[in-house]
Amino acid sequence: MSTMEELTTKEKPQWCPGCGNFSLHMALKGALAELGIPREKTVICTGIGCASKSNHYINVYGYESLHGRSIPVAAGIKLANHELTIIAESGDGDGYGIGSAHFLHSFRRNIDMTYIIHDNGVYGLTTGQASPMSQKGMKTKSTPHGNLETQFNPLAVAIATGGTFVARVFAGDIMYMKDIFKQAILHKGFAFVDVLQPCVSFNKLNTYQWWQQRIYKLDNTYESKDKSAAFVKALEETTSNYEKIPIGVFYKEERPTYESEAPQLKEKPLVKHELAIDAIEKAIDEFI
Ligand SMILES: Cc1ncc(C[n+]2csc(CCOP(=O)(O)OP(=O)(O)O)c2C)c(N)n1
Ligand code: SF4
Ligand SMILES: [Mg+2]
């Protein structure tokens, strides 16, 4: 069990004042503290970007990997020791751009971990080029005459490719975000949360106010086990021309995790197996 204070590192966050990463970060720390997950059993893996600095400021194990590679590193750690709580964090460029192949196949695999995307609609760290989440027509450093490409729809892709926990939250609502993070961490399987995260320095279109005017929460009448309904909800942002943007848990199902079905991992975590040195040496000898 860790308190918010214990989860805080001495490093001062380097994000711009007003950045949505601050509240996302507080919500994640709050979720870990309230769930009572021990720090020494938690690992946060990131890629590269403003989002990916997250694990500098949270006092758990951390691994800052390569741009787009937070998922494979996180998956590797989970498969080595599935007793750990694993969280991967990425920016939208990191997760939906260069890391998109990992994103797609994670839903099929269903390794038990949480994947949080800081979805700010730009490449923030490299000072504001268009990302897969930049809206069509949006002017950025790399699209001075307006973005020609349509926006990626991560929720629809996640549902279509076998996601077992698919959610979206808004960085302007910290309590709601914390609640959904807790649900995602507790979910047995690959839990994905897209966070609408204002970048106050480089995304002048999708501001806090812009999101507040458009988002609404899925209410108690919404059935998150209905895949067809979830798909329709995920498409609502496009069908409404970005006038109505739902947030909440879009889809949830129980399905065996990858590690629960892998014969080598059923009995105990890989790290607790004896090292079969003789067999390793024999295998190496065959290649010499
Ligand atoms: C392989 C590789 N390509 C490009 C880069 C340069 N780079 C660093 S961060 C970044 C964009 C980050 O954008 P995003 O993932 O959306 O995160 P944000 O900074 O917006 O949080 C890029 C292109 C890199 N570090 N590695
Ligand atoms: S550039 Fe944008 S995303 Fe990066 S820290 Fe500043 S406001 Fe946040
Ligand atoms: Mg980004």
Tab-separated table of C-alpha atoms in Angstrom, residues 13-22 50 124 199-202:
chain	number	residue	atom	x	y	z
A	13	PRO	CA	7.566	17.752	-13.635
A	14	GLN	CA	8.841	19.545	-16.745
A	15	TRP	CA	5.457	19.819	-18.496
A	16	CYS	CA	4.208	23.272	-19.571
A	17	PRO	CA	1.946	25.023	-17.013
A	18	GLY	CA	-1.673	24.024	-17.742
A	19	CYS	CA	-0.761	20.829	-19.618
A	20	GLY	CA	-3.321	18.018	-19.306
A	21	ASN	CA	-0.523	15.638	-18.313
A	22	PHE	CA	-0.573	17.028	-14.752
A	50	CYS	CA	5.975	14.585	-23.259
A	124	GLY	CA	4.055	17.675	-28.355
A	199	CYS	CA	-1.629	20.391	-25.114
A	200	VAL	CA	-1.834	24.083	-24.231
A	201	SER	CA	1.337	24.980	-26.126
A	202	PHE	CA	0.799	23.383	-29.547
